[in-house]
CSV table of C-alpha atoms in Angstrom, one decimal:
chain,number,residue,atom,x,y,z
A,1,MET,CA,27.4,-47.3,53.3
A,2,ARG,CA,28.8,-44.4,51.3
A,3,LEU,CA,30.5,-44.8,47.9
A,4,ARG,CA,33.4,-42.5,48.9
A,5,GLU,CA,33.9,-44.4,52.1
A,6,CYS,CA,34.4,-47.7,50.5
A,7,LEU,CA,36.8,-46.7,47.7
A,8,GLY,CA,40.0,-48.5,48.1
A,9,HIS,CA,38.6,-51.1,50.5
A,10,PRO,CA,39.9,-54.6,49.9
A,11,VAL,CA,38.1,-57.6,48.4
A,12,LEU,CA,39.0,-60.5,50.6
A,13,ASP,CA,39.0,-64.1,49.4
A,14,THR,CA,37.8,-65.9,52.5
A,15,SER,CA,39.0,-69.3,51.4
A,16,THR,CA,42.6,-68.1,51.4
A,17,ALA,CA,42.3,-65.0,53.6
A,18,THR,CA,44.0,-62.9,51.0
A,19,THR,CA,43.2,-59.5,49.4
A,20,ILE,CA,42.7,-60.1,45.7
A,21,ALA,CA,41.7,-56.6,44.6
A,22,ARG,CA,40.6,-53.2,45.8
A,23,ILE,CA,37.4,-51.3,45.2
A,24,ASP,CA,37.9,-48.8,42.4
A,25,GLY,CA,34.2,-47.8,41.8
A,26,LEU,CA,30.6,-48.9,41.8
A,27,VAL,CA,28.4,-49.6,38.8
A,28,VAL,CA,24.8,-48.4,39.2
A,29,ASP,CA,21.9,-50.1,37.5
A,30,PRO,CA,19.5,-47.2,37.1
A,31,ALA,CA,16.5,-49.3,36.2
A,32,GLN,CA,16.7,-51.3,39.5
A,33,ARG,CA,18.2,-48.3,41.4
A,34,ARG,CA,20.8,-50.5,42.9
A,35,ILE,CA,24.6,-51.2,42.8
A,36,ALA,CA,24.9,-53.9,40.1
A,37,ALA,CA,28.7,-54.4,40.3
A,38,ILE,CA,31.9,-53.3,41.9
A,39,ARG,CA,34.7,-52.2,39.6
A,40,LEU,CA,38.1,-53.4,41.0
A,41,ARG,CA,41.7,-52.4,40.7
A,42,GLY,CA,43.9,-55.3,40.2
A,43,ALA,CA,46.6,-56.4,37.9
A,44,GLY,CA,46.3,-55.7,34.2
A,45,ARG,CA,44.7,-52.8,32.2
A,46,LYS,CA,41.2,-54.2,31.6
A,47,PRO,CA,38.8,-53.5,34.4
A,48,ILE,CA,37.8,-56.4,36.6
A,49,TYR,CA,34.2,-56.6,38.0
A,50,LEU,CA,32.6,-58.3,40.9
A,51,LEU,CA,28.8,-58.6,40.3
A,52,TRP,CA,26.7,-57.9,43.3
A,53,GLU,CA,25.1,-61.3,43.3
A,54,ASP,CA,28.6,-62.9,43.4
A,55,LEU,CA,29.8,-61.3,46.6
A,56,ASP,CA,29.3,-62.9,50.0
A,57,ALA,CA,29.2,-59.7,52.1
A,58,PHE,CA,29.8,-56.0,51.7
A,59,GLY,CA,31.2,-55.3,55.1
A,60,PRO,CA,32.2,-51.9,56.7
A,61,ASP,CA,35.9,-52.6,56.0
A,62,ALA,CA,36.1,-55.2,53.3
A,63,VAL,CA,34.0,-57.0,50.7
A,64,THR,CA,34.2,-60.8,51.0
A,65,VAL,CA,34.0,-63.5,48.3
A,66,ALA,CA,34.2,-67.2,48.7
A,67,SER,CA,36.8,-67.5,45.9
A,68,ALA,CA,38.8,-65.4,43.4
A,69,GLU,CA,37.0,-67.2,40.6
A,70,VAL,CA,33.9,-65.0,40.9
A,71,LEU,CA,35.8,-62.0,39.6
A,72,ARG,CA,35.0,-61.3,35.9
A,73,ARG,CA,37.0,-59.6,33.2
A,74,LEU,CA,34.1,-58.2,31.2
A,75,GLU,CA,34.4,-56.7,27.8
A,76,ASN,CA,32.8,-53.3,27.0
A,77,GLY,CA,29.1,-53.7,26.6
A,78,ALA,CA,28.9,-56.8,28.6
A,79,LEU,CA,26.9,-55.0,31.2
A,80,PRO,CA,23.3,-54.2,30.1
A,81,TYR,CA,23.7,-50.6,31.2
A,82,PRO,CA,26.5,-48.1,30.6
A,83,GLU,CA,29.4,-48.4,33.0
A,84,LEU,CA,29.4,-44.7,34.0
A,85,GLU,CA,31.1,-43.2,36.9
A,86,SER,CA,28.5,-41.7,39.2
A,87,ILE,CA,30.7,-39.3,41.1
A,88,GLY,CA,30.9,-36.0,39.2
A,89,ARG,CA,27.9,-36.9,37.0
A,90,ARG,CA,25.5,-34.0,36.3
A,91,VAL,CA,22.1,-34.4,38.0
A,92,LEU,CA,19.1,-33.3,36.0
A,93,THR,CA,15.4,-33.5,37.1
A,94,GLU,CA,12.7,-34.8,34.8
A,95,ALA,CA,11.6,-31.1,34.7
A,96,GLY,CA,14.9,-30.1,33.1
A,97,ASP,CA,16.6,-28.4,36.0
A,98,GLU,CA,20.1,-29.2,37.2
A,99,LEU,CA,20.7,-30.0,40.8
A,100,GLY,CA,24.5,-29.9,40.7
A,101,THR,CA,26.8,-33.0,40.3
A,102,VAL,CA,26.9,-36.3,42.2
A,103,GLU,CA,29.2,-36.0,45.2
A,104,ASP,CA,28.4,-39.3,46.9
A,105,LEU,CA,25.9,-42.2,47.0
A,106,GLU,CA,24.4,-43.9,50.0
A,107,PHE,CA,23.5,-47.6,49.5
A,108,ASP,CA,22.2,-50.5,51.6
A,109,PRO,CA,25.2,-52.9,52.0
A,110,SER,CA,22.9,-55.9,52.3
A,111,SER,CA,20.7,-55.3,49.2
A,112,GLY,CA,22.8,-52.9,47.1
A,113,ALA,CA,19.8,-50.6,46.9
A,114,VAL,CA,20.8,-47.0,46.3
A,115,GLU,CA,19.2,-45.1,49.1
A,116,ALA,CA,20.3,-41.5,48.4
A,117,VAL,CA,22.3,-39.4,45.9
A,118,PHE,CA,24.1,-36.4,47.3
A,119,THR,CA,24.9,-33.3,45.3
A,120,GLN,CA,26.4,-30.0,46.5
A,121,SER,CA,23.0,-28.7,47.4
A,122,ASP,CA,20.6,-31.6,47.7
A,123,GLN,CA,20.0,-35.1,49.1
A,124,ILE,CA,17.9,-37.0,46.6
A,125,ASP,CA,16.0,-40.2,47.6
A,126,GLY,CA,17.4,-43.1,45.5
A,127,LYS,CA,13.9,-44.1,44.5
A,128,ARG,CA,13.8,-41.0,42.3
A,129,ILE,CA,16.5,-42.3,39.9
A,130,LEU,CA,15.0,-42.5,36.4
A,131,GLY,CA,18.1,-42.9,34.3
A,132,LEU,CA,21.9,-42.7,34.1
A,133,GLY,CA,23.5,-41.6,30.8
A,134,ALA,CA,26.6,-39.9,29.5
A,135,TYR,CA,25.0,-36.5,29.9
A,136,ALA,CA,23.3,-36.8,33.3
A,137,LEU,CA,21.8,-38.8,36.1
A,138,VAL,CA,18.0,-38.1,35.7
A,139,VAL,CA,15.8,-38.0,38.8
A,140,ALA,CA,12.0,-37.8,39.1
A,141,LYS,CA,10.3,-34.9,40.8
A,142,PRO,CA,9.9,-35.9,44.5
A,143,GLU,CA,6.2,-36.7,44.1
A,144,HIS,CA,6.8,-38.8,41.0
A,145,ALA,CA,9.3,-41.3,42.3
A,146,PRO,CA,8.4,-44.6,40.5
A,147,VAL,CA,7.7,-47.5,42.7
A,148,LEU,CA,9.3,-50.8,41.8
A,149,PRO,CA,7.9,-54.2,42.8
A,150,THR,CA,11.1,-54.9,44.7
A,151,ASP,CA,10.7,-51.8,47.0
A,152,ARG,CA,10.1,-52.5,50.6
A,153,PRO,CA,6.9,-51.0,52.0
A,154,PRO,CA,7.5,-47.9,54.2
A,155,GLY,CA,8.0,-48.4,58.0
B,1,MET,CA,2.9,-19.1,39.0
B,2,THR,CA,3.4,-20.3,35.4
B,3,LEU,CA,6.9,-20.4,34.1
B,4,LEU,CA,7.5,-17.8,31.4
B,5,VAL,CA,10.3,-18.4,28.9
B,6,ARG,CA,11.7,-16.3,26.0
B,7,ALA,CA,12.2,-18.1,22.7
B,8,ARG,CA,15.7,-16.8,22.2
B,9,GLU,CA,16.9,-18.1,25.5
B,10,LEU,CA,15.9,-21.7,24.5
B,11,ILE,CA,18.2,-21.7,21.4
B,12,GLY,CA,21.1,-24.1,22.1
B,13,ARG,CA,19.4,-25.7,25.1
B,14,PRO,CA,20.2,-29.5,25.3
B,15,VAL,CA,17.5,-32.0,24.6
B,16,VAL,CA,18.0,-34.9,27.1
B,17,THR,CA,16.3,-38.2,27.4
B,18,LEU,CA,15.0,-39.6,30.7
B,19,GLY,CA,17.8,-42.1,30.3
B,20,GLY,CA,20.3,-39.3,30.6
B,21,THR,CA,21.6,-38.9,27.1
B,22,ASP,CA,21.8,-35.6,25.3
B,23,VAL,CA,20.4,-36.5,21.9
B,24,ALA,CA,20.0,-33.0,20.3
B,25,GLU,CA,19.8,-29.3,21.1
B,26,VAL,CA,17.2,-26.7,20.3
B,27,LYS,CA,17.8,-25.0,16.9
B,28,ASP,CA,14.7,-22.8,16.8
B,29,VAL,CA,11.5,-22.4,18.6
B,30,LEU,CA,8.5,-23.1,16.3
B,31,TYR,CA,5.3,-21.2,17.0
B,32,ARG,CA,2.2,-19.8,15.3
B,33,VAL,CA,1.7,-16.3,16.5
B,34,SER,CA,-1.7,-15.8,14.9
B,35,ILE,CA,-3.2,-18.4,17.3
B,36,GLY,CA,-0.7,-17.8,20.0
B,37,ARG,CA,0.7,-21.3,20.3
B,38,MET,CA,4.1,-23.0,20.4
B,39,ILE,CA,4.4,-25.9,17.9
B,40,GLY,CA,7.6,-27.2,19.2
B,41,PHE,CA,11.3,-27.1,18.4
B,42,SER,CA,13.5,-27.7,15.5
B,43,LEU,CA,16.7,-29.6,16.4
B,44,ASN,CA,20.4,-29.4,15.8
B,45,ALA,CA,22.9,-32.2,16.5
B,46,ARG,CA,24.9,-31.8,19.7
B,47,GLY,CA,28.5,-30.7,19.7
B,48,PHE,CA,30.8,-28.3,18.0
B,49,LEU,CA,30.0,-29.4,14.4
B,50,GLY,CA,26.3,-30.0,15.1
B,51,GLY,CA,24.1,-29.0,12.2
B,52,PRO,CA,20.4,-29.2,11.6
B,53,LEU,CA,19.0,-32.7,12.0
B,54,GLY,CA,16.0,-31.9,9.8
B,55,THR,CA,13.8,-33.1,12.7
B,56,GLY,CA,11.6,-31.5,15.3
B,57,LEU,CA,10.0,-32.1,18.6
B,58,ARG,CA,6.3,-31.3,19.1
B,59,TRP,CA,5.5,-29.5,22.3
B,60,SER,CA,3.1,-32.3,23.3
B,61,GLU,CA,6.1,-34.7,23.3
B,62,VAL,CA,8.2,-32.6,25.7
B,63,HIS,CA,8.4,-34.2,29.1
B,64,GLY,CA,9.7,-31.2,30.8
B,65,LEU,CA,11.2,-27.8,30.0
B,66,GLY,CA,13.5,-26.4,32.7
B,67,ARG,CA,16.3,-23.9,33.2
B,68,ASP,CA,18.9,-26.3,31.9
B,69,ALA,CA,17.4,-28.8,29.5
B,70,VAL,CA,14.4,-29.9,27.4
B,71,MET,CA,13.5,-33.4,28.6
B,72,VAL,CA,12.0,-36.1,26.3
B,73,SER,CA,11.2,-39.8,26.8
B,74,GLY,CA,13.4,-40.7,23.8
B,75,GLU,CA,14.5,-40.0,20.2
B,76,GLU,CA,11.4,-41.8,18.9
B,77,ALA,CA,9.6,-38.5,19.8
B,78,PHE,CA,11.5,-36.7,17.0
B,79,ARG,CA,9.6,-36.1,13.7
B,80,PRO,CA,10.6,-34.9,10.3
B,81,LEU,CA,10.5,-31.1,10.4
B,82,SER,CA,8.1,-30.9,7.5
B,83,GLU,CA,5.5,-32.7,9.5
B,84,LEU,CA,5.6,-30.0,12.2
B,85,LEU,CA,5.6,-27.1,9.7
B,86,ASP,CA,2.9,-28.6,7.5
B,87,GLY,CA,0.0,-26.2,7.1
B,88,THR,CA,1.7,-23.2,8.7
B,89,ASP,CA,2.7,-20.0,7.1
B,90,PRO,CA,6.3,-18.6,7.3
B,91,GLY,CA,5.1,-15.1,8.2
B,92,ASP,CA,3.2,-16.6,11.2
B,93,ARG,CA,6.3,-18.5,12.4
B,94,ASP,CA,9.0,-15.8,12.2
B,95,VAL,CA,8.1,-12.6,13.8
B,96,LEU,CA,11.5,-11.4,15.0
B,97,GLY,CA,12.2,-8.1,13.4
B,98,ASP,CA,8.5,-7.5,12.6
B,99,ARG,CA,7.2,-4.0,13.3
B,100,VAL,CA,4.6,-3.8,16.0
B,101,PHE,CA,1.6,-1.5,15.7
B,102,THR,CA,-1.5,-1.0,17.8
B,103,ASP,CA,-4.9,-1.3,16.3
B,104,ARG,CA,-5.1,2.5,16.6
B,105,GLY,CA,-2.1,2.9,14.3
B,106,VAL,CA,0.6,3.6,16.8
B,107,GLU,CA,4.0,2.1,16.0
B,108,LEU,CA,5.6,0.6,19.2
B,109,GLY,CA,8.9,-0.9,17.9
B,110,VAL,CA,10.1,-4.2,16.5
B,111,VAL,CA,9.7,-7.7,17.9
B,112,THR,CA,13.0,-8.9,19.5
B,113,ASP,CA,11.7,-11.9,21.3
B,114,VAL,CA,8.5,-14.0,21.9
B,115,VAL,CA,7.5,-15.0,25.4
B,116,PHE,CA,5.7,-18.3,26.2
B,117,ALA,CA,3.7,-19.5,29.2
B,118,VAL,CA,4.9,-23.1,29.8
B,119,GLU,CA,2.0,-25.4,30.7
B,120,SER,CA,0.4,-28.4,29.0
B,121,GLN,CA,0.1,-26.1,26.1
B,122,ALA,CA,2.8,-23.6,25.5
B,123,LYS,CA,1.0,-20.3,24.7
B,124,VAL,CA,2.4,-17.1,23.4
B,125,VAL,CA,1.7,-14.6,26.1
B,126,GLY,CA,3.8,-11.6,25.1
B,127,TYR,CA,6.6,-10.1,23.1
B,128,GLU,CA,9.8,-8.3,23.8
B,129,ILE,CA,9.8,-5.1,21.8
B,130,GLY,CA,13.1,-3.3,20.9
B,131,ASP,CA,13.7,0.0,19.4
B,132,LEU,CA,10.8,1.2,21.5
B,133,LYS,CA,9.1,4.2,20.0
B,134,VAL,CA,6.8,5.0,22.9
B,135,ARG,CA,7.6,5.7,26.5
B,136,GLY,CA,8.6,2.4,28.2
B,137,PRO,CA,8.7,1.2,31.8
B,138,SER,CA,12.4,1.9,32.2
B,139,PRO,CA,15.0,4.2,30.5
B,140,GLY,CA,16.1,1.5,28.0
B,141,ARG,CA,14.6,1.1,24.6
B,142,LYS,CA,13.1,-2.4,25.3
B,143,ALA,CA,10.0,-3.6,27.0
B,144,PHE,CA,7.8,-6.6,27.3
B,145,ILE,CA,4.2,-6.3,26.2
B,146,PRO,CA,1.4,-8.8,26.9
B,147,ALA,CA,-0.4,-10.4,23.9
B,148,PRO,CA,-4.0,-11.5,23.5
B,149,ASP,CA,-4.8,-15.1,22.5
B,150,THR,CA,-4.8,-14.2,18.8
B,151,VAL,CA,-3.0,-11.4,16.9
B,152,SER,CA,-3.0,-10.3,13.3
B,153,VAL,CA,0.4,-10.9,11.7
B,154,SER,CA,1.9,-10.7,8.2
B,155,GLY,CA,5.4,-11.3,7.2
B,156,GLU,CA,6.5,-7.8,8.3
B,157,ALA,CA,4.1,-6.6,11.0
B,158,LEU,CA,2.1,-7.5,14.1
B,159,VAL,CA,-1.0,-5.7,15.4
B,160,VAL,CA,-1.8,-5.7,19.1
B,161,PRO,CA,-4.8,-4.1,20.9
B,162,ASN,CA,-4.2,-0.5,22.0
B,163,ALA,CA,-5.0,-1.5,25.6
B,164,ALA,CA,-1.7,-3.5,25.7
B,165,THR,CA,0.3,-0.4,25.8
B,166,ASP,CA,-0.9,0.2,29.3
B,167,TYR,CA,0.9,-2.9,30.4
B,168,LEU,CA,4.5,-2.5,29.2
B,169,ARG,CA,6.9,-4.0,31.7
B,170,ASP,CA,10.7,-4.3,31.9
B,171,ASP,CA,11.0,-7.9,33.1
B,172,LEU,CA,9.4,-11.3,32.8
B,173,ALA,CA,8.0,-11.3,36.4
B,174,GLY,CA,6.3,-8.0,35.7
B,175,LEU,CA,5.0,-9.4,32.3
B,176,GLY,CA,3.5,-12.4,34.1
B,177,ALA,CA,1.3,-10.3,36.3
B,178,ALA,CA,0.6,-7.9,33.4
B,179,VAL,CA,-0.7,-10.8,31.2
B,180,GLU,CA,-3.3,-11.7,33.8
B,181,GLU,CA,-4.5,-8.1,34.2
B,182,PHE,CA,-4.5,-7.4,30.5
B,183,ARG,CA,-6.6,-10.5,29.7
B,184,ALA,CA,-9.0,-9.7,32.5
B,185,ARG,CA,-9.4,-6.2,31.0
B,186,LEU,CA,-10.0,-7.6,27.5
B,187,ARG,CA,-12.7,-9.9,28.9
B,188,ASP,CA,-14.4,-7.0,30.8
B,189,ASN,CA,-14.4,-4.9,27.6
B,190,SER,CA,-16.0,-7.5,25.4
């Protein structure tokens, strides 16, 4: 599933069959290299979030939740990582070279794992993500991609 | 092919953590020309009003030096500047503007930049000479010259082996090859 593809998709409360919000953006946890939360457009000025573990399914056309109560109105700093927009973020390698800016992300809709980062010139394996900060998304050199205990074995 | 960088092109380069935050920028490149080594960088704060932080980053703490940034694991790698400069001599650290002479007494010009080979150690491999007083590789009055591992330097002048004048080049790629040939020649002559 691509980030750009799912922007604007509805979040469906399956108990009432109603749309309770729409996807405004995705929050990446760089340490786990996965989508940690969905930022939603709804009523009011403070952003509302849906944590990945609180959703039922991330389908091709809508995200489903069992009830509207799982949506959270989180204060700044409530997430343990910066809530930074990925799209447009400068991409920098650990060697100090820029690879353009993030144009899109590919993620696994069942696990939330970020599978690829797309820039103007490159497609970068999600396993290479080292950090996400205000200045840049930092990626490892291809041969240095750190392996997490949660990574599936290849094949 | 080892990456060659000029000290002056590093000034202002952002210093970025692996977490993606720009925590400083390069103020000056610190080196000791007499032993041909880079010590590290002194640091300025980022931004329009950024001034000296009074801290520096040792070369051994640099995670990566690329076209666009100096990468560090984190700000804990920064040290008080005095710690990095301890035991070094100002004349050894600031050669820009020094006159360059060969050991045969020929004046070549003035140092306008210092060139490093970037590896696990960052070594001084050459200089850019301006106001060239000898015939250079191109019509301009600048050239790159390879340096041996050690040079004699005071606060005002630098002395290079006469053989180096056979290896003047007009770009860094040319200098890279010239450094290898020049050093092989010094080994053969000794």
